[in-house]
JSON list of C-alpha atoms and ligand atoms in Angstrom, two decimals:
[
{"chain": "W", "resi": 1, "resn": "MET", "atom": "CA", "xyz": [-5.65, 12.17, 5.18]},
{"chain": "W", "resi": 2, "resn": "SER", "atom": "CA", "xyz": [-5.29, 8.76, 6.96]},
{"chain": "W", "resi": 3, "resn": "ASN", "atom": "CA", "xyz": [-2.38, 8.30, 9.02]},
{"chain": "W", "resi": 4, "resn": "GLU", "atom": "CA", "xyz": [-2.94, 4.26, 9.54]},
{"chain": "W", "resi": 5, "resn": "ILE", "atom": "CA", "xyz": [-1.12, 3.18, 6.31]},
{"chain": "W", "resi": 6, "resn": "GLU", "atom": "CA", "xyz": [2.01, 1.93, 7.09]},
{"chain": "W", "resi": 7, "resn": "LYS", "atom": "CA", "xyz": [5.28, 3.89, 6.54]},
{"chain": "W", "resi": 8, "resn": "PRO", "atom": "CA", "xyz": [7.25, 2.41, 3.45]},
{"chain": "W", "resi": 9, "resn": "LYS", "atom": "CA", "xyz": [4.03, 2.48, 1.40]},
{"chain": "W", "resi": 10, "resn": "LYS", "atom": "CA", "xyz": [3.67, 6.15, 2.22]},
{"chain": "W", "resi": 11, "resn": "ARG", "atom": "CA", "xyz": [7.16, 6.94, 1.67]},
{"chain": "W", "resi": 12, "resn": "ILE", "atom": "CA", "xyz": [6.73, 5.33, -2.26]},
{"chain": "W", "resi": 13, "resn": "SER", "atom": "CA", "xyz": [3.57, 7.58, -2.70]},
{"chain": "W", "resi": 14, "resn": "TYR", "atom": "CA", "xyz": [5.16, 10.60, -1.37]},
{"chain": "W", "resi": 15, "resn": "LEU", "atom": "CA", "xyz": [8.36, 9.69, -3.81]},
{"chain": "W", "resi": 16, "resn": "PHE", "atom": "CA", "xyz": [5.65, 9.26, -6.58]},
{"chain": "W", "resi": 17, "resn": "LEU", "atom": "CA", "xyz": [3.81, 12.57, -5.89]},
{"chain": "W", "resi": 18, "resn": "ALA", "atom": "CA", "xyz": [7.24, 14.60, -5.79]},
{"chain": "W", "resi": 19, "resn": "ILE", "atom": "CA", "xyz": [8.03, 13.27, -9.17]},
{"chain": "W", "resi": 20, "resn": "ILE", "atom": "CA", "xyz": [4.91, 14.15, -10.70]},
{"chain": "W", "resi": 21, "resn": "LEU", "atom": "CA", "xyz": [5.06, 17.52, -9.11]},
{"chain": "W", "resi": 22, "resn": "VAL", "atom": "CA", "xyz": [8.65, 18.26, -10.52]},
{"chain": "W", "resi": 23, "resn": "THR", "atom": "CA", "xyz": [7.14, 16.95, -14.02]},
{"chain": "W", "resi": 24, "resn": "LEU", "atom": "CA", "xyz": [4.43, 19.19, -13.61]},
{"chain": "W", "resi": 25, "resn": "ALA", "atom": "CA", "xyz": [6.37, 22.14, -12.78]},
{"chain": "W", "resi": 26, "resn": "LEU", "atom": "CA", "xyz": [8.77, 21.54, -15.54]},
{"chain": "W", "resi": 27, "resn": "SER", "atom": "CA", "xyz": [5.84, 21.27, -18.10]},
{"chain": "W", "resi": 28, "resn": "THR", "atom": "CA", "xyz": [4.30, 24.67, -16.67]},
{"chain": "W", "resi": 29, "resn": "VAL", "atom": "CA", "xyz": [7.77, 26.49, -17.36]},
{"chain": "W", "resi": 30, "resn": "ALA", "atom": "CA", "xyz": [8.07, 24.71, -20.88]},
{"chain": "W", "resi": 31, "resn": "LEU", "atom": "CA", "xyz": [4.58, 26.09, -21.60]},
{"chain": "W", "resi": 32, "resn": "TYR", "atom": "CA", "xyz": [5.27, 29.49, -20.69]},
{"chain": "W", "resi": 33, "resn": "GLN", "atom": "CA", "xyz": [8.21, 28.99, -22.48]},
{"chain": "W", "resi": 34, "resn": "ALA", "atom": "CA", "xyz": [6.17, 28.24, -25.54]},
{"chain": "W", "resi": 35, "resn": "LEU", "atom": "CA", "xyz": [4.17, 31.41, -25.14]},
{"chain": "W", "resi": 36, "resn": "ILE", "atom": "CA", "xyz": [7.25, 33.48, -25.05]},
{"chain": "W", "resi": 37, "resn": "GLU", "atom": "CA", "xyz": [8.52, 31.83, -28.32]},
{"chain": "W", "resi": 38, "resn": "TYR", "atom": "CA", "xyz": [5.08, 32.50, -29.80]},
{"chain": "W", "resi": 39, "resn": "ASP", "atom": "CA", "xyz": [4.92, 36.03, -28.66]},
{"chain": "W", "resi": 40, "resn": "ALA", "atom": "CA", "xyz": [8.42, 36.82, -30.19]},
{"chain": "W", "resi": 41, "resn": "GLY", "atom": "CA", "xyz": [7.23, 35.05, -33.42]},
{"chain": "W", "resi": 42, "resn": "ASN", "atom": "CA", "xyz": [9.47, 32.02, -33.22]},
{"chain": "W", "resi": 43, "resn": "THR", "atom": "CA", "xyz": [6.62, 29.55, -33.87]},
{"chain": "W", "resi": 44, "resn": "GLY", "atom": "CA", "xyz": [9.18, 26.64, -34.69]},
{"chain": "W", "resi": 45, "resn": "SER", "atom": "CA", "xyz": [10.81, 26.57, -30.98]},
{"chain": "W", "resi": 46, "resn": "GLY", "atom": "CA", "xyz": [7.27, 27.51, -29.53]},
{"chain": "W", "resi": 47, "resn": "ASN", "atom": "CA", "xyz": [5.55, 24.44, -31.27]},
{"chain": "W", "resi": 48, "resn": "SER", "atom": "CA", "xyz": [8.49, 22.21, -29.83]},
{"chain": "W", "resi": 49, "resn": "LEU", "atom": "CA", "xyz": [8.11, 23.81, -26.32]},
{"chain": "W", "resi": 50, "resn": "LEU", "atom": "CA", "xyz": [4.19, 22.95, -26.36]},
{"chain": "W", "resi": 51, "resn": "LEU", "atom": "CA", "xyz": [5.08, 19.62, -27.39]},
{"chain": "W", "resi": 52, "resn": "ILE", "atom": "CA", "xyz": [7.50, 19.03, -24.14]},
{"chain": "W", "resi": 53, "resn": "GLY", "atom": "CA", "xyz": [5.19, 20.61, -22.21]},
{"chain": "W", "resi": 54, "resn": "GLY", "atom": "CA", "xyz": [1.98, 18.79, -23.14]},
{"chain": "W", "resi": 55, "resn": "SER", "atom": "CA", "xyz": [3.94, 15.43, -22.87]},
{"chain": "W", "resi": 56, "resn": "GLY", "atom": "CA", "xyz": [4.87, 16.40, -19.58]},
{"chain": "W", "resi": 57, "resn": "PHE", "atom": "CA", "xyz": [1.42, 16.72, -18.29]},
{"chain": "W", "resi": 58, "resn": "ALA", "atom": "CA", "xyz": [0.39, 13.70, -19.83]},
{"chain": "W", "resi": 59, "resn": "LEU", "atom": "CA", "xyz": [3.04, 11.70, -18.20]},
{"chain": "W", "resi": 60, "resn": "SER", "atom": "CA", "xyz": [2.34, 13.32, -14.63]},
{"chain": "W", "resi": 61, "resn": "ALA", "atom": "CA", "xyz": [-1.54, 12.47, -15.32]},
{"chain": "W", "resi": 62, "resn": "TYR", "atom": "CA", "xyz": [-0.56, 8.89, -16.01]},
{"chain": "W", "resi": 63, "resn": "MET", "atom": "CA", "xyz": [1.74, 8.63, -13.16]},
{"chain": "W", "resi": 64, "resn": "LEU", "atom": "CA", "xyz": [-0.84, 10.17, -11.01]},
{"chain": "W", "resi": 65, "resn": "PHE", "atom": "CA", "xyz": [-3.71, 7.29, -12.27]},
{"chain": "W", "resi": 66, "resn": "GLN", "atom": "CA", "xyz": [-0.86, 4.61, -11.70]},
{"chain": "W", "resi": 67, "resn": "THR", "atom": "CA", "xyz": [-0.26, 5.26, -8.01]},
{"chain": "W", "resi": 68, "resn": "ARG", "atom": "CA", "xyz": [-3.94, 5.46, -7.33]},
{"chain": "W", "resi": 69, "resn": "ARG", "atom": "CA", "xyz": [-4.50, 2.15, -8.66]},
{"chain": "W", "resi": 70, "resn": "ARG", "atom": "CA", "xyz": [-1.31, 0.80, -6.90]},
{"chain": "W", "resi": 71, "resn": "THR", "atom": "CA", "xyz": [-2.44, 2.12, -3.70]},
{"chain": "W", "resi": 72, "resn": "MET", "atom": "CA", "xyz": [-5.91, 0.85, -4.40]},
{"chain": "W", "resi": 73, "resn": "ARG", "atom": "CA", "xyz": [-5.09, -2.73, -4.93]},
{"chain": "W", "resi": 74, "resn": "LEU", "atom": "CA", "xyz": [-2.74, -2.33, -1.91]},
{"chain": "W", "resi": 75, "resn": "GLN", "atom": "CA", "xyz": [-5.85, -1.83, 0.06]},
{"chain": "W", "resi": 76, "resn": "ILE", "atom": "CA", "xyz": [-7.99, -4.68, -1.33]},
{"chain": "W", "resi": 77, "resn": "LYS", "atom": "CA", "xyz": [-4.78, -7.06, -0.54]},
{"chain": "W", "resi": 78, "resn": "GLU", "atom": "CA", "xyz": [-4.16, -6.12, 2.97]},
{"chain": "W", "resi": 79, "resn": "GLN", "atom": "CA", "xyz": [-6.13, -8.76, 4.91]},
{"chain": "W", "resi": 80, "resn": "PRO", "atom": "CA", "xyz": [-5.32, -10.02, 8.70]},
{"chain": "W", "resi": 81, "resn": "VAL", "atom": "CA", "xyz": [-3.52, -13.24, 8.93]},
{"chain": "W", "resi": 82, "resn": "ILE", "atom": "CA", "xyz": [-5.01, -15.23, 11.88]},
{"chain": "W", "resi": 83, "resn": "THR", "atom": "CA", "xyz": [-3.17, -17.41, 14.32]},
{"chain": "W", "resi": 84, "resn": "THR", "atom": "CA", "xyz": [-5.52, -20.20, 16.30]},
{"chain": "W", "resi": 85, "resn": "ILE", "atom": "CA", "xyz": [-4.15, -21.40, 19.56]},
{"chain": "W", "resi": 86, "resn": "LEU", "atom": "CA", "xyz": [-5.48, -24.72, 20.92]},
{"chain": "W", "resi": 87, "resn": "CYS", "atom": "CA", "xyz": [-5.17, -26.59, 24.22]},
{"chain": "W", "resi": 88, "resn": "GLN", "atom": "CA", "xyz": [-4.51, -29.95, 23.97]},
{"chain": "W", "resi": 89, "resn": "LYS", "atom": "CA", "xyz": [-5.89, -31.00, 27.40]},
{"chain": "W", "resi": 90, "resn": "CYS", "atom": "CA", "xyz": [-9.13, -29.43, 27.43]},
{"chain": "W", "resi": 91, "resn": "GLY", "atom": "CA", "xyz": [-9.55, -28.07, 23.90]},
{"chain": "W", "resi": 92, "resn": "PHE", "atom": "CA", "xyz": [-10.03, -24.59, 24.70]},
{"chain": "W", "resi": 93, "resn": "LYS", "atom": "CA", "xyz": [-9.37, -22.55, 21.26]},
{"chain": "W", "resi": 94, "resn": "ASN", "atom": "CA", "xyz": [-7.93, -19.24, 21.36]},
{"chain": "W", "resi": 95, "resn": "VAL", "atom": "CA", "xyz": [-7.75, -16.91, 18.17]},
{"chain": "W", "resi": 96, "resn": "ARG", "atom": "CA", "xyz": [-5.56, -13.86, 17.94]},
{"chain": "W", "resi": 97, "resn": "ASP", "atom": "CA", "xyz": [-3.98, -11.77, 15.06]},
{"chain": "W", "resi": 98, "resn": "PHE", "atom": "CA", "xyz": [-0.69, -13.40, 13.72]},
{"chain": "W", "resi": 99, "resn": "GLN", "atom": "CA", "xyz": [2.45, -12.37, 15.46]},
{"chain": "W", "resi": 100, "resn": "ARG", "atom": "CA", "xyz": [6.08, -12.43, 14.12]},
{"chain": "W", "resi": 101, "resn": "GLY", "atom": "CA", "xyz": [7.57, -15.78, 14.78]},
{"chain": "W", "resi": 102, "resn": "ASP", "atom": "CA", "xyz": [4.33, -18.00, 14.97]},
{"chain": "W", "resi": 103, "resn": "TYR", "atom": "CA", "xyz": [4.61, -21.03, 13.47]},
{"chain": "W", "resi": 104, "resn": "ILE", "atom": "CA", "xyz": [2.41, -24.48, 13.69]},
{"chain": "W", "resi": 105, "resn": "PHE", "atom": "CA", "xyz": [3.03, -26.47, 16.96]},
{"chain": "W", "resi": 106, "resn": "LYS", "atom": "CA", "xyz": [4.78, -23.72, 18.50]},
{"chain": "W", "resi": 107, "resn": "GLU", "atom": "CA", "xyz": [4.25, -23.35, 22.20]},
{"chain": "W", "resi": 108, "resn": "ALA", "atom": "CA", "xyz": [2.25, -20.49, 22.95]},
{"chain": "W", "resi": 109, "resn": "GLU", "atom": "CA", "xyz": [0.94, -19.08, 26.60]},
{"chain": "W", "resi": 110, "resn": "PRO", "atom": "CA", "xyz": [-1.04, -21.31, 29.13]},
{"chain": "W", "resi": 111, "resn": "CYS", "atom": "CA", "xyz": [-4.35, -22.16, 28.73]},
{"chain": "W", "resi": 112, "resn": "PRO", "atom": "CA", "xyz": [-6.63, -19.91, 30.65]},
{"chain": "W", "resi": 113, "resn": "LYS", "atom": "CA", "xyz": [-9.22, -22.55, 31.52]},
{"chain": "W", "resi": 114, "resn": "CYS", "atom": "CA", "xyz": [-6.85, -25.68, 32.87]},
{"chain": "W", "resi": 115, "resn": "ASN", "atom": "CA", "xyz": [-3.58, -23.81, 32.73]},
{"chain": "W", "resi": 116, "resn": "GLU", "atom": "CA", "xyz": [-1.67, -26.35, 30.69]},
{"chain": "W", "resi": 117, "resn": "LYS", "atom": "CA", "xyz": [0.60, -25.79, 27.83]},
{"chain": "W", "resi": 118, "resn": "THR", "atom": "CA", "xyz": [-1.39, -24.49, 24.38]},
{"chain": "W", "resi": 119, "resn": "SER", "atom": "CA", "xyz": [0.21, -24.43, 20.81]},
{"chain": "W", "resi": 120, "resn": "VAL", "atom": "CA", "xyz": [-0.27, -23.03, 17.91]},
{"chain": "W", "resi": 121, "resn": "ALA", "atom": "CA", "xyz": [-2.95, -25.23, 15.76]},
{"chain": "W", "resi": 122, "resn": "SER", "atom": "CA", "xyz": [-3.30, -23.12, 12.55]},
{"chain": "W", "resi": 123, "resn": "ILE", "atom": "CA", "xyz": [-1.89, -20.20, 10.64]},
{"chain": "W", "resi": 124, "resn": "TYR", "atom": "CA", "xyz": [-4.24, -18.78, 7.81]},
{"chain": "W", "resi": 125, "resn": "ARG", "atom": "CA", "xyz": [-5.20, -15.26, 6.29]},
{"chain": "W", "resi": 126, "resn": "GLU", "atom": "CA", "xyz": [-8.63, -14.22, 6.93]},
{"chain": "W", "resi": 127, "resn": "VAL", "atom": "CA", "xyz": [-10.56, -13.83, 3.53]},
{"chain": "W", "resi": 128, "resn": "GLU", "atom": "CA", "xyz": [-13.62, -11.23, 3.62]},
{"chain": "W", "resi": 129, "resn": "GLU", "atom": "CA", "xyz": [-16.53, -13.45, 2.98]},
{"chain": "W", "resi": 130, "resn": "LYS", "atom": "CA", "xyz": [-19.27, -12.29, 0.49]},
{"chain": "W", "resi": 131, "resn": "HIS", "atom": "CA", "xyz": [-22.63, -12.73, 2.03]},
{"chain": "O", "resi": 1, "resn": "ZN", "atom": "ZN1", "xyz": [-7.06, -26.09, 28.48]}
]
């Protein structure tokens, strides 16, 4: 549905989805076989096939529930990391998204106000505040 999810997460859920689909398919086959066994009068093997099919369905339903919970937790966890850049000369403060390799006191781009060198003052994770 949304293409904004990062690739590794997507691959994990695709794998889970594939496992669930295979389990569902095997369970359907087992249940179908159970019907055939019942039809033929083999109640014993029909019961065991019914058990296999039933537990297969239960297992896939459980896994589907687990993956949903997992992706929901990931969405909650995802919060932007912010880097603030401070000009030592005029105090100009710039806030931008964290970039790979940022660290405190790292030299950053020249100050747009006084063209002096600026440095990273702080790096923090932005937490959504409740109003
Ligand atoms: Zn400045």
